[in-house]
mmCIF file of C-alpha atoms (C1' of nucleotides) in Angstrom:
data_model
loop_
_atom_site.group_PDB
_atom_site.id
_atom_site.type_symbol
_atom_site.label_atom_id
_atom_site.label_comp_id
_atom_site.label_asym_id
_atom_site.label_seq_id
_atom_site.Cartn_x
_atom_site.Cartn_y
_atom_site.Cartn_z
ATOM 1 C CA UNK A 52 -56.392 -33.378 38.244
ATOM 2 C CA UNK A 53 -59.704 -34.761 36.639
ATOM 3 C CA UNK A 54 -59.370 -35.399 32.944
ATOM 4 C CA UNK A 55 -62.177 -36.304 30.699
ATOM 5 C CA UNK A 56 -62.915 -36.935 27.232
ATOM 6 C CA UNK A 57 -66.196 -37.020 25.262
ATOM 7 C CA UNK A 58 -67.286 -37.051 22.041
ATOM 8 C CA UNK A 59 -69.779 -34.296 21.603
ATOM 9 C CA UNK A 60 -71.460 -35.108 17.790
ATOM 10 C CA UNK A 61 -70.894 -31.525 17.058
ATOM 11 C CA UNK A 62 -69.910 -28.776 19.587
ATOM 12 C CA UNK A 63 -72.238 -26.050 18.148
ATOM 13 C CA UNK A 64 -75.658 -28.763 18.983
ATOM 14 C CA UNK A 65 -74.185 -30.690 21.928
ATOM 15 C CA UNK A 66 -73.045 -26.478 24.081
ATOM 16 C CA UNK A 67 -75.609 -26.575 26.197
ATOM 17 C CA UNK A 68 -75.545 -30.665 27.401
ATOM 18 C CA UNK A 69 -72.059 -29.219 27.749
ATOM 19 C CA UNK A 70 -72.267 -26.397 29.611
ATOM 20 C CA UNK A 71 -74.267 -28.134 32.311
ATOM 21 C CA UNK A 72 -71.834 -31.021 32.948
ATOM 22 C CA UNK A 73 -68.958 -28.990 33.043
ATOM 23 C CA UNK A 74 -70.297 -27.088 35.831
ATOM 24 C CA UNK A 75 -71.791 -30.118 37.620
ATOM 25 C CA UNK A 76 -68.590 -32.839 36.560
ATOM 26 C CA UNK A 77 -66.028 -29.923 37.489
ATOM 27 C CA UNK A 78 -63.439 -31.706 35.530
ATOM 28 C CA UNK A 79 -59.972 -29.651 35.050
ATOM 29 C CA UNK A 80 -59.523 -30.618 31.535
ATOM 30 C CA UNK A 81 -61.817 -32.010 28.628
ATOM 31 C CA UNK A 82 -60.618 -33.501 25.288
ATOM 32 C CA UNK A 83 -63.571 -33.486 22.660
ATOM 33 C CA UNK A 84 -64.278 -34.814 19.672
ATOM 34 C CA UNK A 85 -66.364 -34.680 16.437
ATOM 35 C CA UNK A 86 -66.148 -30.622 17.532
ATOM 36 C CA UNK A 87 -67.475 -30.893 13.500
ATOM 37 C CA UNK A 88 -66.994 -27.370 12.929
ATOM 38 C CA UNK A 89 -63.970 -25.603 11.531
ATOM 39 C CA UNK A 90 -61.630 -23.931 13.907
ATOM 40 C CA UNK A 91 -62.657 -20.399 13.729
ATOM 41 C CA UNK A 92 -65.904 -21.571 14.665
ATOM 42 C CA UNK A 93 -65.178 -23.158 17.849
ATOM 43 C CA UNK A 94 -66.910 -21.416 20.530
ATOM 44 C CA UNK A 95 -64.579 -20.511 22.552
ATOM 45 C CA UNK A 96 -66.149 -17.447 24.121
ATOM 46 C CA UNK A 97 -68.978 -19.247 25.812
ATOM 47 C CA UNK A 98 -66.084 -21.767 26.927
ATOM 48 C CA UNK A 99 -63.857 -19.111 28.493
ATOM 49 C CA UNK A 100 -66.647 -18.275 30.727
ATOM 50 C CA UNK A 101 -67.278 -21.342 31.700
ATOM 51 C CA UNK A 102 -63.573 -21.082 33.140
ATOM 52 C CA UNK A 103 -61.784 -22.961 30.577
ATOM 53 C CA UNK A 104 -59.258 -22.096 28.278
ATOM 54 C CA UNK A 105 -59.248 -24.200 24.835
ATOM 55 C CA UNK A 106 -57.132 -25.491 21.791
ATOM 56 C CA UNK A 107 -59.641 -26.814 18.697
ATOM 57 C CA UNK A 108 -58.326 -28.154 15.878
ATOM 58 C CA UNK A 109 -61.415 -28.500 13.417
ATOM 59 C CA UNK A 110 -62.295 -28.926 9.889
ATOM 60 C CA UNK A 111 -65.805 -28.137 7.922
ATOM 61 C CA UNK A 112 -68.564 -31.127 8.508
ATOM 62 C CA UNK A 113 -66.570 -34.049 9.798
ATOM 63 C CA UNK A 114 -64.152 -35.126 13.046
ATOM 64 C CA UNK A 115 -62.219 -32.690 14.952
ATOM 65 C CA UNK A 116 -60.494 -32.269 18.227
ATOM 66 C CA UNK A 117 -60.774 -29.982 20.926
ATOM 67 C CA UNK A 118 -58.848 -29.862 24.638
ATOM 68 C CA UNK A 119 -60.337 -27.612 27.450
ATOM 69 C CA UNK A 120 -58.290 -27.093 30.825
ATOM 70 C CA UNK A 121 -59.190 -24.793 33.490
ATOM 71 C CA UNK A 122 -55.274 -25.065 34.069
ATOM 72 C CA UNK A 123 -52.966 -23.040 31.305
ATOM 73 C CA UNK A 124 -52.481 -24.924 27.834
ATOM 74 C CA UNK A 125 -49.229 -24.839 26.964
ATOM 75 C CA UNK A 126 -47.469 -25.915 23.259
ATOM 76 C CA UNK A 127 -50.406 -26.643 21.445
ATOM 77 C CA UNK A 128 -49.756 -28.998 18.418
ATOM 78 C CA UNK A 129 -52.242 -29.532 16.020
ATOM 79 C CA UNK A 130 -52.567 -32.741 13.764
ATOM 80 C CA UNK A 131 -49.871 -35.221 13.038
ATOM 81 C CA UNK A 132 -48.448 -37.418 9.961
ATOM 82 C CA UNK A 133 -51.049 -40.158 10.285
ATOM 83 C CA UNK A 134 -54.310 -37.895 10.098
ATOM 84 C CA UNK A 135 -54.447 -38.081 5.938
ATOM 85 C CA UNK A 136 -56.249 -34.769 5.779
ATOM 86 C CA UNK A 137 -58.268 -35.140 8.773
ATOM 87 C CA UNK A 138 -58.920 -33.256 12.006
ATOM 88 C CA UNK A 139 -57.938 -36.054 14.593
ATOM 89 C CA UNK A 140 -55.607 -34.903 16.722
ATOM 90 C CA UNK A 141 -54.245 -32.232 18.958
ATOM 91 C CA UNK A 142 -51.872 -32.235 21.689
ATOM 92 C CA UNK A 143 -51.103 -29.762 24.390
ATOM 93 C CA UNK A 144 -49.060 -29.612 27.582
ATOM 94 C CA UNK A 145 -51.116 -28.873 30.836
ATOM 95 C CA UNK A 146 -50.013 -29.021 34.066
ATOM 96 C CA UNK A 147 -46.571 -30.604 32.937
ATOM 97 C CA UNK A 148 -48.785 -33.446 31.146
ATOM 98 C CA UNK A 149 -48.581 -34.174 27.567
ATOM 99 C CA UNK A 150 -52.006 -34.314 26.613
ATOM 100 C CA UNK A 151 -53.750 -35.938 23.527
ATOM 101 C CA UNK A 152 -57.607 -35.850 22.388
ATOM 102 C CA UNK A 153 -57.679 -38.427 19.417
ATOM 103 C CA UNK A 154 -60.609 -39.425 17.264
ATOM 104 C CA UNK A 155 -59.558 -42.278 15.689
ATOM 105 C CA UNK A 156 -61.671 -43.496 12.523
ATOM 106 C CA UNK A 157 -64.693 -45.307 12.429
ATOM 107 C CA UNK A 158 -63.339 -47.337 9.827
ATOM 108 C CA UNK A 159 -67.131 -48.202 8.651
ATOM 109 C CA UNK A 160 -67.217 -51.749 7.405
ATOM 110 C CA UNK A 161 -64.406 -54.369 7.503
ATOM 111 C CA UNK A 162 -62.396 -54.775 4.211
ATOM 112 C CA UNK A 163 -63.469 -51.145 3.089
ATOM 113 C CA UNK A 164 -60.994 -48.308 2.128
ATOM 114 C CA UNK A 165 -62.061 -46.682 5.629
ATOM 115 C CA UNK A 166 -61.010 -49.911 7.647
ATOM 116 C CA UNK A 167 -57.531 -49.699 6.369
ATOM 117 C CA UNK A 168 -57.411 -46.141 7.152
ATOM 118 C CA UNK A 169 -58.602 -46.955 10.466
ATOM 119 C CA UNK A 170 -55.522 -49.470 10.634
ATOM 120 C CA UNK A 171 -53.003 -47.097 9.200
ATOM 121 C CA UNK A 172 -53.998 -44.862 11.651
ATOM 122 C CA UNK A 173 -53.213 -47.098 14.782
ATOM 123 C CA UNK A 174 -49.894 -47.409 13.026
ATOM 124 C CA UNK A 175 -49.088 -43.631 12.907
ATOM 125 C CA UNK A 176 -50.484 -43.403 16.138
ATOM 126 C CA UNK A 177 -47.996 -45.431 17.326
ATOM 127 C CA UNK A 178 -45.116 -44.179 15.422
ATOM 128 C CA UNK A 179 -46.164 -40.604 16.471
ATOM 129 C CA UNK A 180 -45.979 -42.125 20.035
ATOM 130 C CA UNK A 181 -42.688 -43.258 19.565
ATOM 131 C CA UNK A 182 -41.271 -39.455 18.547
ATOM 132 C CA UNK A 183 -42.751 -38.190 21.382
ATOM 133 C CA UNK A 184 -40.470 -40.223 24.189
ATOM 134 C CA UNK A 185 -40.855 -43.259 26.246
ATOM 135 C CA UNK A 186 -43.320 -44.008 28.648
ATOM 136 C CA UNK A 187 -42.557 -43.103 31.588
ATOM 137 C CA UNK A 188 -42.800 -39.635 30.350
ATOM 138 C CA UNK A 189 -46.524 -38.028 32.028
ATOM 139 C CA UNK A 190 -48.675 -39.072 28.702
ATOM 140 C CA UNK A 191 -52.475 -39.285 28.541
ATOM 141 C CA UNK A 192 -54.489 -39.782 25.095
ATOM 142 C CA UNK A 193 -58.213 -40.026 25.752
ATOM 143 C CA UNK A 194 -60.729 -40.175 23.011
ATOM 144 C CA UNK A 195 -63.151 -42.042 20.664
ATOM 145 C CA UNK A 196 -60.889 -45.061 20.172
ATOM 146 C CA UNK A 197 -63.278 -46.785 17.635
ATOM 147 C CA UNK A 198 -62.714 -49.891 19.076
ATOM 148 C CA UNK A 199 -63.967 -51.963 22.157
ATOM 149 C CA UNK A 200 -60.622 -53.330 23.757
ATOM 150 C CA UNK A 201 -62.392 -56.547 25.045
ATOM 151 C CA UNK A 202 -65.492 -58.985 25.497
ATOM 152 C CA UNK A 203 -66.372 -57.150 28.811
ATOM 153 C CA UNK A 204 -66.762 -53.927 26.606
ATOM 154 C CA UNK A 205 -69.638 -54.568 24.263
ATOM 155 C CA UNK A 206 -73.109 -55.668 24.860
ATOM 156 C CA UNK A 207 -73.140 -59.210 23.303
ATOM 157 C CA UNK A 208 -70.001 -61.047 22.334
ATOM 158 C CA UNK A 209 -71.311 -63.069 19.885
ATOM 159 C CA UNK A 210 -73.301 -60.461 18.117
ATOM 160 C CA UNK A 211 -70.360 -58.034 18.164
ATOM 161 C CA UNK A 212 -67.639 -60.405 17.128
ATOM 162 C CA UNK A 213 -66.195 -59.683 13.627
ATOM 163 C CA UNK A 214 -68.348 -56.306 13.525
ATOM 164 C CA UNK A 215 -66.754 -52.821 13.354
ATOM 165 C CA UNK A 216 -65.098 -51.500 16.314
ATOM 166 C CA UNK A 217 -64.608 -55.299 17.839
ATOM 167 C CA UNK A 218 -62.889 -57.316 15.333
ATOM 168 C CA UNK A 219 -59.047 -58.817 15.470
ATOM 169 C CA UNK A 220 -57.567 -57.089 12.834
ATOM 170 C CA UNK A 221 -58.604 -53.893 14.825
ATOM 171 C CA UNK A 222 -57.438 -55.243 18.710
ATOM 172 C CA UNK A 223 -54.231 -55.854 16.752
ATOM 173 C CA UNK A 224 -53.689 -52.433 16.006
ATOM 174 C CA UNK A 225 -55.022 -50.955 19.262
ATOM 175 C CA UNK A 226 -52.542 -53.662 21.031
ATOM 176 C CA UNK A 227 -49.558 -52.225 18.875
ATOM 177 C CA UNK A 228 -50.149 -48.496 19.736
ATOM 178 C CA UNK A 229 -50.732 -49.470 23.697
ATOM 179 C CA UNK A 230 -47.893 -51.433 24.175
ATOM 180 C CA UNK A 231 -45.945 -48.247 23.472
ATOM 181 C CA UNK A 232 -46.619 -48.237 27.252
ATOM 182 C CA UNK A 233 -50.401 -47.200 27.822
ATOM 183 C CA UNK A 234 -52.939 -48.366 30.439
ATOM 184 C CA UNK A 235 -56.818 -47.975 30.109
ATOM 185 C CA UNK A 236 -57.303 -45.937 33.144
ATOM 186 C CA UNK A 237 -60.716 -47.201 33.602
ATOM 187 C CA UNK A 238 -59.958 -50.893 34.055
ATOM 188 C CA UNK A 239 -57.503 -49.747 36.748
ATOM 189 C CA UNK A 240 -60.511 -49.116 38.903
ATOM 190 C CA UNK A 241 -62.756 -51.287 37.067
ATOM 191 C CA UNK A 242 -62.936 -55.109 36.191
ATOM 192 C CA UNK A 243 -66.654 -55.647 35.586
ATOM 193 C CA UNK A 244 -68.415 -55.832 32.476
ATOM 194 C CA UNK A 245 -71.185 -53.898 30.612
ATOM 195 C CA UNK A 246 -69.697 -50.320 31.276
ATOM 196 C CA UNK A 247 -70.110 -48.360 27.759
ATOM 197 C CA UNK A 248 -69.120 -45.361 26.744
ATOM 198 C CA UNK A 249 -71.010 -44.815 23.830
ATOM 199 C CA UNK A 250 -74.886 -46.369 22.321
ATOM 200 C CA UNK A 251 -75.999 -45.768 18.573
ATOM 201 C CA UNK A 252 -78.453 -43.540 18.173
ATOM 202 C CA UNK A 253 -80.684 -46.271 15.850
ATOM 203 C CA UNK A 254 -81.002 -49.191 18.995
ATOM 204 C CA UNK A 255 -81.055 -46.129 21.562
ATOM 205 C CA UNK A 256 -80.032 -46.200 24.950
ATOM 206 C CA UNK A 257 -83.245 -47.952 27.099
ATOM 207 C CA UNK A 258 -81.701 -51.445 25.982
ATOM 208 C CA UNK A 259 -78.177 -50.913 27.050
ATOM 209 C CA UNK A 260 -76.952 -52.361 23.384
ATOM 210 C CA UNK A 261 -73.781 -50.110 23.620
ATOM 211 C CA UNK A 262 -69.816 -50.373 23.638
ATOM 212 C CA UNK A 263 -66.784 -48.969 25.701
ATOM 213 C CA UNK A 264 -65.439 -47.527 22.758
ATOM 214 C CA UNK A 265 -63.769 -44.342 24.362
ATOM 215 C CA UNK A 266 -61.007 -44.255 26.813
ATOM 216 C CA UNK A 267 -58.375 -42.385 29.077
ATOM 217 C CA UNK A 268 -55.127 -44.121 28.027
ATOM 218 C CA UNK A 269 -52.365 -42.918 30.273
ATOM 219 C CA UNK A 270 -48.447 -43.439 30.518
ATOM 220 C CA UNK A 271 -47.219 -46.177 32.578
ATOM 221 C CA UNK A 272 -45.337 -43.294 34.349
ATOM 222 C CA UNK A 273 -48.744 -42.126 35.411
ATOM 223 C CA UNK A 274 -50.050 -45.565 36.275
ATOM 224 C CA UNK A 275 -49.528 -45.268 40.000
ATOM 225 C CA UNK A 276 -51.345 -41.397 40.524
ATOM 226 C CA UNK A 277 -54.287 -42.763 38.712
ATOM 227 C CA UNK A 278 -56.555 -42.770 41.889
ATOM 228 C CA UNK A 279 -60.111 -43.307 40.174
ATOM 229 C CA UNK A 280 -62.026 -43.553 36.689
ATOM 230 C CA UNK A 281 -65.612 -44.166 35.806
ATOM 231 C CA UNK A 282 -67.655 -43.083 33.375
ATOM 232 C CA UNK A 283 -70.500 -40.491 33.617
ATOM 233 C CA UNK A 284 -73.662 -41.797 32.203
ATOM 234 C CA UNK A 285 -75.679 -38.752 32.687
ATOM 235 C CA UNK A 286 -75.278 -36.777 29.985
ATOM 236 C CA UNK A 287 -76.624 -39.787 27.275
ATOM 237 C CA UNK A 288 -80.163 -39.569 29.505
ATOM 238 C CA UNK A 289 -80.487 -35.556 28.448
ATOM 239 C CA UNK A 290 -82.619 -34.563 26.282
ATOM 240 C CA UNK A 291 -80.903 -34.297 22.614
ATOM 241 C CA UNK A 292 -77.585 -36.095 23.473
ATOM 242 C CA UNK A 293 -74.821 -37.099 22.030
ATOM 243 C CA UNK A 294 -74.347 -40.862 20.768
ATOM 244 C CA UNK A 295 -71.576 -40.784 23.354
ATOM 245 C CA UNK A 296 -70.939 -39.945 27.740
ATOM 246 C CA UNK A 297 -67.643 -38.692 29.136
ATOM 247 C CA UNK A 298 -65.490 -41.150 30.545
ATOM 248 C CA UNK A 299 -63.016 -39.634 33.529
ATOM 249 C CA UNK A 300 -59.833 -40.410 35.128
ATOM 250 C CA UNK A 301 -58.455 -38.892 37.866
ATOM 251 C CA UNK A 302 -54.881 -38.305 38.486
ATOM 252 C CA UNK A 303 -53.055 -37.289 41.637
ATOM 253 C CA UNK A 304 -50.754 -34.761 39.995
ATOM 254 C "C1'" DA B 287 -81.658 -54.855 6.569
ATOM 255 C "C1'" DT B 288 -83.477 -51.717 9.977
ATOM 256 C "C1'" DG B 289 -83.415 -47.993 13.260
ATOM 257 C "C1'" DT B 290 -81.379 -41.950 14.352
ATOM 258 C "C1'" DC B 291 -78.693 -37.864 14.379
ATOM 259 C "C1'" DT B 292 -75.683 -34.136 12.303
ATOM 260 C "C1'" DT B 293 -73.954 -31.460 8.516
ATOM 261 C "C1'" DA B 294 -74.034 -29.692 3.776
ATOM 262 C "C1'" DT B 295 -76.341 -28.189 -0.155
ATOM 263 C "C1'" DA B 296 -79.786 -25.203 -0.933
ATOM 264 C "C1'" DT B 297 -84.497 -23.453 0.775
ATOM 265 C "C1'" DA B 298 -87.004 -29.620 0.222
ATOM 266 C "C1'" DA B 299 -85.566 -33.497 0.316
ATOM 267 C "C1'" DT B 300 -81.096 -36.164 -0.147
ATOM 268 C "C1'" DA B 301 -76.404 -37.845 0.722
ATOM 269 C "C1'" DA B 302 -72.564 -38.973 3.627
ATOM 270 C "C1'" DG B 303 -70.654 -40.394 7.871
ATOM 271 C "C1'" DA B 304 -71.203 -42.495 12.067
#
DNA sequence: ATGTCTTATATAATAAGA
């Protein structure tokens, strides 16, 4: 089963960049985010003929979550305690596999009201984790993360350090939620550095200046079908992409 | 600090969020 996650900057711009990879990629299921529409407006016609069935869970403007699967989506939840009135989560069973898309907040600038949402989040993350069993139950959240997990994941260290999306306070949190029992898929099958997953729109791509800021996170009971992740760089060289590229993981199950 | 993109409001620039 390949599962993928990428966050599309808005479903309704980003359908045809979509479209294309899903077709070329092939991947079984997708979880999106920053769908940015409402719910209703998620379209899933022009999904369902791509061959995917699909559970959105959006809001007007900002964030939400979306999970395709060519595979049937079973016990779709939508939300959860920690979201605070916004569209961040969704969960769905496919193929026996709990599946999450999460977009967790940006959190802005360190100090601000957003950065201790961003923190709170982690924590409900966590909790929520915690409800849902232990970890060696089949588990995999993948999303926009908001945070580079380590110095091999951004483009300079000692520009990034302190900054938004690589600072201690936030590795604290993200170390919390993991050691619920997750593994980043991705360094399973990679060590190296300089592997991003998303580049801001204002530096561009050309220069490389981007962070691994979106991940597969999977169950430790997974750990050992995980037989290969990467992530797909292709569609941030389309014409009009997103800020972001899908990152994969494929699991033998 | 700057750069750009998306959405909303409202029909042209701005603001907010990222």
């Amino acid at each position: 089963m390949l599962i993928a996650t990428w966050n599309v900057n808005s479903v309704k711009v980003r359908l045809p960049q979509l479209s294309v990879w899903l077709k070329k990629a092939e991947p079984d299921v997708v979880c999106l985010q920053e769908i940015k529409c409402e719910t209703g407006n998620f379209p899933f016609d022009e999904i369902g003929e791509l061959g995917y069935e699909a559970a959105a869970y959006g809001q007007k403007t900002y964030n939400g979550v979306a999970i395709l699967s060519k595979l049937p989506i079973e016990n779709i939840v939508e939300g959860f305690p920690g979201e605070e009135g916004q569209s961040r989560l969704i969960e769905a069973t496919i193929n026996g596999i709990t599946v999450l898309s999460c977009y967790a907040p940006n959190g802005q600038a360190i100090g601000s009201d957003k950065f201790a949402y961003k923190l709170r989040f982690y924590e409900a993350l966590r909790r929520h984790l915690d409800g849902l069993g232990h970890s060696t139950m089949p588990l995999v959240i993948a999303g926009d993360f908001n945070i580079a997990p380590d110095e091999r994941d951004v483009f300079d260290v000692k520009k990034c350090a302190g900054d938004i999306g690589f600072h201690p306070d936030e590795h604290r949190a993200l170390k919390r939620f993991t050691d619920w029992g997750l593994v980043d898929s991705f360094r399973l099958h990679e060590k190296g550095a300089g592997h991003f997953s998303w580049w801001d729109y204002r530096t561009g791509y050309d220069n490389n200046q981007g962070m691994r800021i979106d991940q597969v996170w999977i169950s430790k009971g997974l750990e050992k079908q995980c037989t290969g992740a990467r992530i797909d760089i292709g569609p941030r060289k389309l014409e009009k992409p997103s800020d972001h590229t899908p990152v994969l993981c494929e699991l033998d199950a």
